[in-house]
Every structure is written in structure tokens, then in C-alpha cells.
């Protein structure tokens, strides 16, 4: 879905660069990145990009609705946005951690900003989420080596999630279209 001139909003050290089109630019509020800027006031003229990505960023913005409006502004027509957001995840990067999103909240915010929702998918189901949270807890109490043993049966948790209706996901992946 991502093509052409792409902006990766909140890129940090660009861990997803190899998944993005060759013509992509990294924007973050601090270095290292190609463009330093605010997702809520993008430093680009209207209709500058063919697609946008925004991985695990919206929860860190005090005004996510404004960021979505800015994304809409800098996109050309018939352009896609790929967003990932947490749902069941501990507070992190405090104090810049403001929100968690349901699929309904994501759809509401996206549509209000002018996007058409193509798809909102769960990133996991209940059992995977439980094991990820348990591993996260083990890491916090300095038993990270035990958390690694949870990776061995990870395929089993994933299998359980696909067998039962996905509930309690760790987060969502959202694909939006600017018509």
C-alpha cells in the first residue's frame, strides 16, 4: 500500500526503513532522522507525499487528531497511510505517553480527519498478548533470561489466537486512504 514519496512519521532511528519505499524520508521530533519536526504541525507543503507511515507514535502525541489532519494535508489524492498503535501495553517513554486506542477510536479519529478506513487489524490475540505482557514483566524484574524461554512456545500462542476470536490484542495496524 505504501508507494512513491513516503514520509515515516516518528521514525526514531528508522528501524522500519528497509520495509518502506526507496523514496522515503524519516521525520522525528529529535535527531537522528532526516527531518526534525512535529507530527502535529508537519513542516511540508500541502500534497507533498504519496504515502505515510506512523509506527507506534500516536499514543505519544497530546493532539493525535491534529496529527491525523496534518497527515491528510500533506498527502496527495489516492494515497495511503499505514499506522500502528498500542492497545494493551504498559506506559512507556513517560511522561510522553497519552493514549491507547481501540479499533473504534482509531476509525473515529481517522474519519474525522478526512480519511477512509480500509482496514484495522489486530496485531495479536489474547494468548499472545498475555505471554508478551508476562515476558515484559519478567524483564522488568530482571529475569529477562526467563522471558526468552517464552519465545520457544510462541508459535503455540499464535496458533491459539487464530483458533479463537482475536480479543485483547497488543495493538492494531490501520490502513487509511485519502480519496
Short mmCIF file of N, CA and C in Angstrom, two decimals:
data_model
loop_
_atom_site.label_atom_id
_atom_site.label_comp_id
_atom_site.label_asym_id
_atom_site.label_seq_id
_atom_site.Cartn_x
_atom_site.Cartn_y
_atom_site.Cartn_z
N UNK A 1 0.81 -1.20 0.00
CA UNK A 1 0.00 0.00 0.00
C UNK A 1 0.86 1.27 0.00
N UNK A 2 2.06 1.19 0.55
CA UNK A 2 2.93 2.37 0.57
C UNK A 2 3.73 2.41 -0.72
N UNK A 3 3.78 3.58 -1.33
CA UNK A 3 4.46 3.73 -2.61
C UNK A 3 4.97 5.16 -2.77
N UNK A 4 5.83 5.35 -3.77
CA UNK A 4 6.29 6.69 -4.11
C UNK A 4 7.00 7.40 -2.98
N UNK A 5 6.87 8.70 -2.97
CA UNK A 5 7.48 9.55 -1.95
C UNK A 5 6.76 9.32 -0.63
N UNK A 6 7.45 8.71 0.34
CA UNK A 6 6.84 8.29 1.60
C UNK A 6 7.48 9.02 2.78
N UNK A 7 6.64 9.41 3.72
CA UNK A 7 7.11 10.04 4.95
C UNK A 7 6.86 9.07 6.09
N UNK A 8 7.92 8.76 6.85
CA UNK A 8 7.81 7.92 8.04
C UNK A 8 7.80 8.86 9.25
N UNK A 9 6.63 9.04 9.84
CA UNK A 9 6.43 9.98 10.94
C UNK A 9 6.79 9.31 12.27
N UNK A 10 7.65 9.97 13.04
CA UNK A 10 8.07 9.42 14.33
C UNK A 10 9.04 8.27 14.15
N UNK A 11 9.94 8.42 13.21
CA UNK A 11 10.81 7.33 12.77
C UNK A 11 11.88 6.92 13.77
N UNK A 12 12.23 7.81 14.68
CA UNK A 12 13.33 7.48 15.60
C UNK A 12 14.59 7.15 14.81
N UNK A 13 15.15 5.97 15.05
CA UNK A 13 16.36 5.53 14.35
C UNK A 13 16.03 4.75 13.08
N UNK A 14 14.80 4.90 12.59
CA UNK A 14 14.34 4.28 11.33
C UNK A 14 14.47 2.76 11.31
N UNK A 15 13.93 2.06 12.31
CA UNK A 15 14.03 0.60 12.31
C UNK A 15 13.24 -0.08 11.18
N UNK A 16 12.31 0.64 10.56
CA UNK A 16 11.48 0.04 9.51
C UNK A 16 11.88 0.53 8.12
N UNK A 17 13.01 1.20 8.01
CA UNK A 17 13.46 1.79 6.74
C UNK A 17 13.47 0.76 5.61
N UNK A 18 13.91 -0.45 5.90
CA UNK A 18 14.01 -1.47 4.84
C UNK A 18 12.63 -1.96 4.39
N UNK A 19 11.57 -1.65 5.12
CA UNK A 19 10.21 -2.04 4.73
C UNK A 19 9.51 -0.96 3.92
N UNK A 20 10.11 0.22 3.84
CA UNK A 20 9.48 1.36 3.18
C UNK A 20 10.02 1.52 1.76
N UNK A 21 9.27 2.24 0.92
CA UNK A 21 9.77 2.50 -0.44
C UNK A 21 11.12 3.21 -0.41
N UNK A 22 11.86 3.09 -1.49
CA UNK A 22 13.20 3.69 -1.56
C UNK A 22 13.17 5.20 -1.35
N UNK A 23 12.14 5.86 -1.87
CA UNK A 23 12.00 7.31 -1.70
C UNK A 23 11.22 7.60 -0.42
N UNK A 24 11.85 7.37 0.72
CA UNK A 24 11.18 7.66 1.98
C UNK A 24 12.05 8.59 2.82
N UNK A 25 11.36 9.39 3.63
CA UNK A 25 12.02 10.36 4.49
C UNK A 25 11.58 10.12 5.94
N UNK A 26 12.54 10.22 6.84
CA UNK A 26 12.30 9.99 8.25
C UNK A 26 12.10 11.32 8.97
N UNK A 27 10.97 11.43 9.68
CA UNK A 27 10.69 12.64 10.48
C UNK A 27 10.54 12.23 11.93
N UNK A 28 11.18 12.97 12.81
CA UNK A 28 11.03 12.76 14.24
C UNK A 28 11.23 14.11 14.93
N UNK A 29 10.88 14.13 16.22
CA UNK A 29 10.99 15.39 16.96
C UNK A 29 12.43 15.67 17.41
N UNK A 30 13.32 14.69 17.20
CA UNK A 30 14.73 14.90 17.55
C UNK A 30 15.59 14.01 16.66
N UNK A 31 16.86 14.34 16.58
CA UNK A 31 17.81 13.54 15.80
C UNK A 31 18.02 12.20 16.48
N UNK A 32 18.37 11.11 15.79
CA UNK A 32 18.75 11.06 14.40
C UNK A 32 17.52 10.84 13.50
N UNK A 33 17.42 11.62 12.48
CA UNK A 33 16.40 11.47 11.44
C UNK A 33 16.76 12.44 10.32
N UNK A 34 16.05 12.37 9.22
CA UNK A 34 16.35 13.26 8.09
C UNK A 34 15.69 14.62 8.25
N UNK A 35 14.51 14.64 8.89
CA UNK A 35 13.78 15.89 9.08
C UNK A 35 13.34 15.97 10.54
N UNK A 36 13.72 17.03 11.24
CA UNK A 36 13.26 17.25 12.60
C UNK A 36 11.97 18.06 12.51
N UNK A 37 10.91 17.56 13.14
CA UNK A 37 9.64 18.26 13.08
C UNK A 37 8.61 17.64 14.00
N UNK A 38 7.47 18.26 14.06
CA UNK A 38 6.37 17.86 14.93
C UNK A 38 5.27 17.23 14.08
N UNK A 39 4.82 16.04 14.42
CA UNK A 39 3.76 15.35 13.68
C UNK A 39 2.45 16.13 13.71
N UNK A 40 2.30 17.01 14.68
CA UNK A 40 1.07 17.80 14.82
C UNK A 40 1.12 19.09 14.01
N UNK A 41 2.29 19.40 13.43
CA UNK A 41 2.48 20.59 12.57
C UNK A 41 3.59 20.24 11.57
N UNK A 42 3.28 19.38 10.62
CA UNK A 42 4.29 18.88 9.68
C UNK A 42 4.90 20.01 8.85
N UNK A 43 6.23 20.02 8.74
CA UNK A 43 6.93 21.11 8.04
C UNK A 43 7.01 20.90 6.52
N UNK A 44 5.87 20.59 5.90
CA UNK A 44 5.83 20.34 4.46
C UNK A 44 4.63 21.06 3.85
N UNK A 45 4.74 21.36 2.56
CA UNK A 45 3.62 21.99 1.87
C UNK A 45 2.54 20.93 1.61
N UNK A 46 1.35 21.39 1.30
CA UNK A 46 0.23 20.50 1.01
C UNK A 46 0.59 19.54 -0.13
N UNK A 47 0.06 18.33 -0.02
CA UNK A 47 0.17 17.31 -1.07
C UNK A 47 1.61 17.01 -1.46
N UNK A 48 2.49 16.85 -0.48
CA UNK A 48 3.91 16.57 -0.72
C UNK A 48 4.23 15.09 -0.88
N UNK A 49 3.38 14.20 -0.36
CA UNK A 49 3.74 12.78 -0.28
C UNK A 49 2.70 11.87 -0.92
N UNK A 50 3.20 10.70 -1.37
CA UNK A 50 2.35 9.66 -1.95
C UNK A 50 1.83 8.69 -0.89
N UNK A 51 2.56 8.56 0.20
CA UNK A 51 2.13 7.68 1.29
C UNK A 51 2.84 8.07 2.58
N UNK A 52 2.26 7.60 3.70
CA UNK A 52 2.82 7.90 5.02
C UNK A 52 2.83 6.64 5.86
N UNK A 53 3.80 6.55 6.76
CA UNK A 53 3.79 5.51 7.79
C UNK A 53 3.95 6.20 9.14
N UNK A 54 3.38 5.57 10.15
CA UNK A 54 3.42 6.13 11.50
C UNK A 54 3.35 4.95 12.47
N UNK A 55 4.52 4.45 12.88
CA UNK A 55 4.60 3.25 13.70
C UNK A 55 4.76 3.58 15.18
N UNK A 56 3.75 3.24 15.97
CA UNK A 56 3.79 3.39 17.42
C UNK A 56 4.13 4.83 17.83
N UNK A 57 3.39 5.79 17.28
CA UNK A 57 3.65 7.20 17.56
C UNK A 57 2.42 7.91 18.13
N UNK A 58 1.23 7.61 17.62
CA UNK A 58 0.04 8.38 18.02
C UNK A 58 -0.18 8.44 19.53
N UNK A 59 0.20 7.39 20.24
CA UNK A 59 -0.01 7.40 21.69
C UNK A 59 0.88 8.41 22.40
N UNK A 60 1.93 8.88 21.72
CA UNK A 60 2.86 9.83 22.31
C UNK A 60 2.54 11.29 21.97
N UNK A 61 1.46 11.50 21.24
CA UNK A 61 1.09 12.86 20.83
C UNK A 61 -0.08 13.37 21.66
N UNK A 62 0.05 14.56 22.26
CA UNK A 62 -1.06 15.09 23.04
C UNK A 62 -2.28 15.43 22.18
N UNK A 63 -2.07 15.66 20.88
CA UNK A 63 -3.16 16.01 19.96
C UNK A 63 -3.14 15.08 18.74
N UNK A 64 -3.48 13.81 18.90
CA UNK A 64 -3.42 12.88 17.77
C UNK A 64 -4.37 13.25 16.63
N UNK A 65 -5.50 13.86 16.95
CA UNK A 65 -6.43 14.29 15.91
C UNK A 65 -5.77 15.32 15.00
N UNK A 66 -5.02 16.24 15.58
CA UNK A 66 -4.30 17.25 14.79
C UNK A 66 -3.25 16.58 13.91
N UNK A 67 -2.56 15.58 14.43
CA UNK A 67 -1.56 14.87 13.63
C UNK A 67 -2.21 14.19 12.43
N UNK A 68 -3.36 13.58 12.62
CA UNK A 68 -4.06 12.94 11.50
C UNK A 68 -4.52 13.97 10.46
N UNK A 69 -4.94 15.13 10.92
CA UNK A 69 -5.32 16.20 9.98
C UNK A 69 -4.09 16.66 9.18
N UNK A 70 -2.95 16.74 9.83
CA UNK A 70 -1.72 17.11 9.15
C UNK A 70 -1.30 16.05 8.13
N UNK A 71 -1.45 14.79 8.50
CA UNK A 71 -1.16 13.70 7.56
C UNK A 71 -2.03 13.84 6.31
N UNK A 72 -3.30 14.10 6.53
CA UNK A 72 -4.24 14.26 5.42
C UNK A 72 -3.81 15.44 4.54
N UNK A 73 -3.38 16.53 5.15
CA UNK A 73 -2.98 17.73 4.42
C UNK A 73 -1.79 17.49 3.50
N UNK A 74 -0.78 16.76 3.99
CA UNK A 74 0.46 16.60 3.21
C UNK A 74 0.40 15.44 2.21
N UNK A 75 -0.70 14.69 2.20
CA UNK A 75 -0.85 13.58 1.25
C UNK A 75 -1.51 14.02 -0.04
N UNK A 76 -1.08 13.41 -1.12
CA UNK A 76 -1.76 13.60 -2.40
C UNK A 76 -3.01 12.72 -2.42
N UNK A 77 -3.91 12.95 -3.36
CA UNK A 77 -5.11 12.13 -3.51
C UNK A 77 -4.73 10.69 -3.84
N UNK A 78 -5.59 9.77 -3.43
CA UNK A 78 -5.39 8.33 -3.66
C UNK A 78 -4.13 7.82 -2.98
N UNK A 79 -3.86 8.34 -1.80
CA UNK A 79 -2.67 7.98 -1.04
C UNK A 79 -3.03 7.22 0.22
N UNK A 80 -2.10 6.38 0.65
CA UNK A 80 -2.33 5.52 1.81
C UNK A 80 -1.50 5.95 3.02
N UNK A 81 -2.05 5.62 4.20
CA UNK A 81 -1.35 5.80 5.47
C UNK A 81 -1.38 4.47 6.20
N UNK A 82 -0.23 4.04 6.70
CA UNK A 82 -0.13 2.82 7.49
C UNK A 82 0.25 3.23 8.91
N UNK A 83 -0.60 2.89 9.87
CA UNK A 83 -0.40 3.31 11.26
C UNK A 83 -0.45 2.08 12.17
N UNK A 84 0.46 2.01 13.12
CA UNK A 84 0.35 1.00 14.18
C UNK A 84 0.23 1.73 15.51
N UNK A 85 -0.61 1.16 16.39
CA UNK A 85 -0.88 1.78 17.69
C UNK A 85 -1.01 0.69 18.75
N UNK A 86 -0.66 1.01 19.99
CA UNK A 86 -0.84 0.04 21.07
C UNK A 86 -2.28 0.05 21.60
N UNK A 87 -2.68 -1.07 22.15
CA UNK A 87 -3.96 -1.16 22.85
C UNK A 87 -3.68 -1.63 24.29
N UNK A 88 -3.13 -2.82 24.43
CA UNK A 88 -2.77 -3.35 25.75
C UNK A 88 -1.25 -3.32 25.89
N UNK A 89 -0.75 -2.23 26.39
CA UNK A 89 0.70 -2.10 26.53
C UNK A 89 1.01 -1.21 27.71
N UNK A 90 2.06 -1.50 28.46
CA UNK A 90 2.40 -0.68 29.63
C UNK A 90 2.79 0.75 29.23
N UNK A 91 2.70 1.64 30.18
CA UNK A 91 3.17 3.00 29.96
C UNK A 91 4.65 2.94 29.60
N UNK A 92 5.05 3.83 28.67
CA UNK A 92 6.43 3.87 28.25
C UNK A 92 6.76 5.27 27.75
N UNK A 93 8.05 5.56 27.70
CA UNK A 93 8.54 6.89 27.32
C UNK A 93 7.82 8.00 28.09
N UNK A 94 7.60 7.73 29.39
CA UNK A 94 6.95 8.70 30.25
C UNK A 94 7.73 10.01 30.28
N UNK A 95 7.12 11.15 30.36
CA UNK A 95 5.67 11.39 30.51
C UNK A 95 4.95 11.59 29.16
N UNK A 96 5.61 11.26 28.05
CA UNK A 96 5.01 11.46 26.72
C UNK A 96 4.24 10.22 26.28
N UNK A 97 3.36 9.72 27.12
CA UNK A 97 2.54 8.55 26.79
C UNK A 97 1.10 8.90 27.18
N UNK A 98 0.27 9.22 26.18
CA UNK A 98 -1.03 9.81 26.44
C UNK A 98 -2.23 8.90 26.21
N UNK A 99 -2.18 7.99 25.22
CA UNK A 99 -3.39 7.28 24.82
C UNK A 99 -3.14 5.81 24.49
N UNK A 100 -4.21 5.03 24.54
CA UNK A 100 -4.30 3.69 23.98
C UNK A 100 -5.53 3.72 23.08
N UNK A 101 -5.52 2.94 22.01
CA UNK A 101 -6.58 3.04 21.01
C UNK A 101 -7.33 1.74 20.80
N UNK A 102 -8.65 1.85 20.72
CA UNK A 102 -9.48 0.74 20.27
C UNK A 102 -9.65 0.90 18.76
N UNK A 103 -10.15 -0.13 18.10
CA UNK A 103 -10.40 -0.03 16.65
C UNK A 103 -11.45 1.05 16.37
N UNK A 104 -12.37 1.23 17.29
CA UNK A 104 -13.44 2.21 17.10
C UNK A 104 -12.93 3.64 17.26
N UNK A 105 -12.04 3.82 18.21
CA UNK A 105 -11.42 5.14 18.39
C UNK A 105 -10.54 5.51 17.21
N UNK A 106 -9.79 4.55 16.69
CA UNK A 106 -8.95 4.80 15.51
C UNK A 106 -9.80 5.18 14.31
N UNK A 107 -10.88 4.43 14.09
CA UNK A 107 -11.77 4.73 12.95
C UNK A 107 -12.38 6.11 13.10
N UNK A 108 -12.82 6.43 14.29
CA UNK A 108 -13.44 7.73 14.54
C UNK A 108 -12.47 8.88 14.23
N UNK A 109 -11.26 8.79 14.79
CA UNK A 109 -10.27 9.85 14.58
C UNK A 109 -9.87 9.97 13.11
N UNK A 110 -9.69 8.83 12.45
CA UNK A 110 -9.27 8.84 11.05
C UNK A 110 -10.35 9.44 10.15
N UNK A 111 -11.58 9.04 10.36
CA UNK A 111 -12.68 9.56 9.54
C UNK A 111 -12.91 11.04 9.79
N UNK A 112 -12.76 11.46 11.04
CA UNK A 112 -12.91 12.87 11.38
C UNK A 112 -11.84 13.72 10.69
N UNK A 113 -10.66 13.13 10.46
CA UNK A 113 -9.57 13.84 9.78
C UNK A 113 -9.72 13.80 8.26
N UNK A 114 -10.71 13.05 7.75
CA UNK A 114 -10.95 13.03 6.31
C UNK A 114 -10.53 11.76 5.60
N UNK A 115 -10.03 10.76 6.32
CA UNK A 115 -9.59 9.52 5.71
C UNK A 115 -10.74 8.51 5.58
N UNK A 116 -10.56 7.58 4.67
CA UNK A 116 -11.43 6.42 4.58
C UNK A 116 -10.65 5.25 5.17
N UNK A 117 -11.28 4.54 6.09
CA UNK A 117 -10.63 3.39 6.72
C UNK A 117 -10.74 2.20 5.77
N UNK A 118 -9.60 1.66 5.38
CA UNK A 118 -9.56 0.47 4.54
C UNK A 118 -9.62 -0.77 5.41
N UNK A 119 -8.78 -0.80 6.45
CA UNK A 119 -8.75 -1.98 7.32
C UNK A 119 -8.08 -1.64 8.65
N UNK A 120 -8.63 -2.21 9.71
CA UNK A 120 -8.00 -2.15 11.04
C UNK A 120 -7.87 -3.59 11.51
N UNK A 121 -6.64 -4.04 11.73
CA UNK A 121 -6.37 -5.43 12.10
C UNK A 121 -5.71 -5.51 13.46
N UNK A 122 -6.04 -6.56 14.20
CA UNK A 122 -5.39 -6.82 15.48
C UNK A 122 -3.96 -7.30 15.22
N UNK A 123 -3.03 -6.86 16.06
CA UNK A 123 -1.65 -7.32 15.94
C UNK A 123 -1.40 -8.63 16.68
N UNK A 124 -2.35 -9.04 17.47
CA UNK A 124 -2.24 -10.33 18.17
C UNK A 124 -3.61 -10.63 18.74
N UNK A 125 -3.69 -11.75 19.41
CA UNK A 125 -4.90 -12.09 20.14
C UNK A 125 -4.61 -12.18 21.62
N UNK A 126 -5.56 -12.67 22.37
CA UNK A 126 -5.47 -12.73 23.83
C UNK A 126 -4.23 -13.48 24.31
N UNK A 127 -4.01 -14.70 23.81
CA UNK A 127 -2.94 -15.53 24.37
C UNK A 127 -1.55 -14.96 24.06
N UNK A 128 -1.37 -14.45 22.87
CA UNK A 128 -0.09 -13.83 22.55
C UNK A 128 0.12 -12.59 23.41
N UNK A 129 -0.93 -11.81 23.58
CA UNK A 129 -0.83 -10.61 24.40
C UNK A 129 -0.47 -10.97 25.85
N UNK A 130 -1.08 -12.02 26.40
CA UNK A 130 -0.78 -12.44 27.77
C UNK A 130 0.69 -12.82 27.89
N UNK A 131 1.21 -13.57 26.94
CA UNK A 131 2.60 -14.01 27.02
C UNK A 131 3.58 -12.85 26.80
N UNK A 132 3.23 -11.92 25.93
CA UNK A 132 4.09 -10.75 25.74
C UNK A 132 4.14 -9.92 27.03
N UNK A 133 2.98 -9.73 27.64
CA UNK A 133 2.93 -8.97 28.89
C UNK A 133 3.70 -9.68 30.00
N UNK A 134 3.58 -11.00 30.07
CA UNK A 134 4.30 -11.77 31.08
C UNK A 134 5.82 -11.63 30.86
N UNK A 135 6.26 -11.71 29.59
CA UNK A 135 7.67 -11.53 29.27
C UNK A 135 8.15 -10.13 29.63
N UNK A 136 7.31 -9.15 29.39
CA UNK A 136 7.64 -7.76 29.71
C UNK A 136 7.82 -7.62 31.23
N UNK A 137 6.94 -8.24 31.98
CA UNK A 137 7.02 -8.21 33.44
C UNK A 137 8.30 -8.89 33.92
N UNK A 138 8.62 -10.07 33.36
CA UNK A 138 9.85 -10.77 33.74
C UNK A 138 11.07 -9.89 33.48
N UNK A 139 11.07 -9.19 32.37
CA UNK A 139 12.18 -8.30 32.05
C UNK A 139 12.29 -7.17 33.08
N UNK A 140 11.15 -6.64 33.50
CA UNK A 140 11.17 -5.54 34.49
C UNK A 140 11.71 -5.98 35.84
N UNK A 141 11.51 -7.23 36.21
CA UNK A 141 12.04 -7.69 37.50
C UNK A 141 13.39 -8.38 37.33
N UNK A 142 14.03 -8.11 36.20
CA UNK A 142 15.39 -8.56 35.92
C UNK A 142 15.50 -10.07 35.76
N UNK A 143 14.48 -10.69 35.20
CA UNK A 143 14.54 -12.12 34.87
C UNK A 143 14.34 -12.29 33.36
N UNK A 144 15.00 -11.43 32.61
CA UNK A 144 14.85 -11.42 31.15
C UNK A 144 15.20 -12.77 30.53
N UNK A 145 16.15 -13.50 31.13
CA UNK A 145 16.52 -14.80 30.56
C UNK A 145 15.32 -15.75 30.55
N UNK A 146 14.41 -15.63 31.53
CA UNK A 146 13.20 -16.45 31.52
C UNK A 146 12.25 -16.01 30.41
N UNK A 147 12.23 -14.72 30.13
CA UNK A 147 11.38 -14.21 29.06
C UNK A 147 11.76 -14.83 27.73
N UNK A 148 13.04 -15.10 27.53
CA UNK A 148 13.49 -15.73 26.29
C UNK A 148 12.91 -17.13 26.13
N UNK A 149 12.71 -17.84 27.22
CA UNK A 149 12.14 -19.18 27.12
C UNK A 149 10.69 -19.14 26.63
N UNK A 150 10.03 -18.01 26.81
CA UNK A 150 8.64 -17.88 26.32
C UNK A 150 8.59 -17.82 24.81
N UNK A 151 9.71 -17.47 24.17
CA UNK A 151 9.73 -17.41 22.72
C UNK A 151 9.64 -18.79 22.10
N UNK A 152 10.09 -19.79 22.81
CA UNK A 152 10.05 -21.16 22.28
C UNK A 152 8.61 -21.59 21.97
N UNK A 153 7.65 -21.43 22.91
CA UNK A 153 6.27 -21.82 22.56
C UNK A 153 5.45 -20.69 21.92
N UNK A 154 6.12 -19.65 21.44
CA UNK A 154 5.37 -18.51 20.88
C UNK A 154 4.47 -18.94 19.74
N UNK A 155 4.90 -19.89 18.93
CA UNK A 155 4.06 -20.36 17.83
C UNK A 155 2.77 -20.96 18.36
N UNK A 156 2.82 -21.56 19.55
CA UNK A 156 1.61 -22.17 20.13
C UNK A 156 0.61 -21.10 20.52
N UNK A 157 1.09 -20.00 21.10
CA UNK A 157 0.18 -18.92 21.48
C UNK A 157 -0.46 -18.31 20.25
N UNK A 158 0.34 -18.14 19.20
CA UNK A 158 -0.18 -17.59 17.96
C UNK A 158 -1.25 -18.52 17.37
N UNK A 159 -1.02 -19.81 17.46
CA UNK A 159 -1.98 -20.80 16.95
C UNK A 159 -3.29 -20.73 17.73
N UNK A 160 -3.20 -20.58 19.05
CA UNK A 160 -4.41 -20.44 19.87
C UNK A 160 -5.19 -19.19 19.49
N UNK A 161 -4.46 -18.10 19.21
CA UNK A 161 -5.12 -16.85 18.83
C UNK A 161 -5.88 -16.98 17.52
N UNK A 162 -5.34 -17.73 16.57
CA UNK A 162 -6.04 -17.86 15.28
C UNK A 162 -7.22 -18.81 15.40
N UNK A 163 -7.17 -19.72 16.36
CA UNK A 163 -8.27 -20.68 16.53
C UNK A 163 -9.49 -20.02 17.17
N UNK A 164 -9.25 -19.06 18.05
CA UNK A 164 -10.34 -18.38 18.73
C UNK A 164 -10.42 -16.94 18.23
N UNK A 165 -11.57 -16.33 18.44
CA UNK A 165 -11.73 -14.94 18.01
C UNK A 165 -10.66 -14.07 18.68
N UNK A 166 -10.03 -13.23 17.89
CA UNK A 166 -8.98 -12.38 18.44
C UNK A 166 -9.59 -11.32 19.36
N UNK A 167 -9.16 -11.36 20.61
CA UNK A 167 -9.60 -10.40 21.61
C UNK A 167 -8.38 -9.92 22.36
N UNK A 168 -8.48 -8.79 23.01
CA UNK A 168 -7.39 -8.26 23.81
C UNK A 168 -6.07 -8.18 23.05
N UNK A 169 -6.05 -7.56 21.89
CA UNK A 169 -4.79 -7.50 21.13
C UNK A 169 -3.78 -6.58 21.80
N UNK A 170 -2.54 -6.79 21.46
CA UNK A 170 -1.48 -5.92 21.95
C UNK A 170 -1.58 -4.55 21.29
N UNK A 171 -2.13 -4.53 20.07
CA UNK A 171 -2.28 -3.28 19.33
C UNK A 171 -3.00 -3.50 18.02
N UNK A 172 -3.02 -2.44 17.19
CA UNK A 172 -3.71 -2.50 15.90
C UNK A 172 -2.83 -1.95 14.80
N UNK A 173 -3.04 -2.48 13.61
CA UNK A 173 -2.46 -1.94 12.38
C UNK A 173 -3.60 -1.40 11.56
N UNK A 174 -3.48 -0.14 11.16
CA UNK A 174 -4.57 0.56 10.46
C UNK A 174 -4.09 1.03 9.09
N UNK A 175 -4.89 0.74 8.07
CA UNK A 175 -4.61 1.23 6.73
C UNK A 175 -5.70 2.22 6.35
N UNK A 176 -5.29 3.43 5.99
CA UNK A 176 -6.20 4.51 5.64
C UNK A 176 -5.95 4.96 4.21
N UNK A 177 -6.97 5.55 3.61
CA UNK A 177 -6.87 6.09 2.26
C UNK A 177 -7.36 7.52 2.24
N UNK A 178 -6.59 8.38 1.59
CA UNK A 178 -7.08 9.73 1.30
C UNK A 178 -7.62 9.66 -0.12
N UNK A 179 -8.94 9.79 -0.26
CA UNK A 179 -9.57 9.73 -1.58
C UNK A 179 -9.21 10.92 -2.43
#
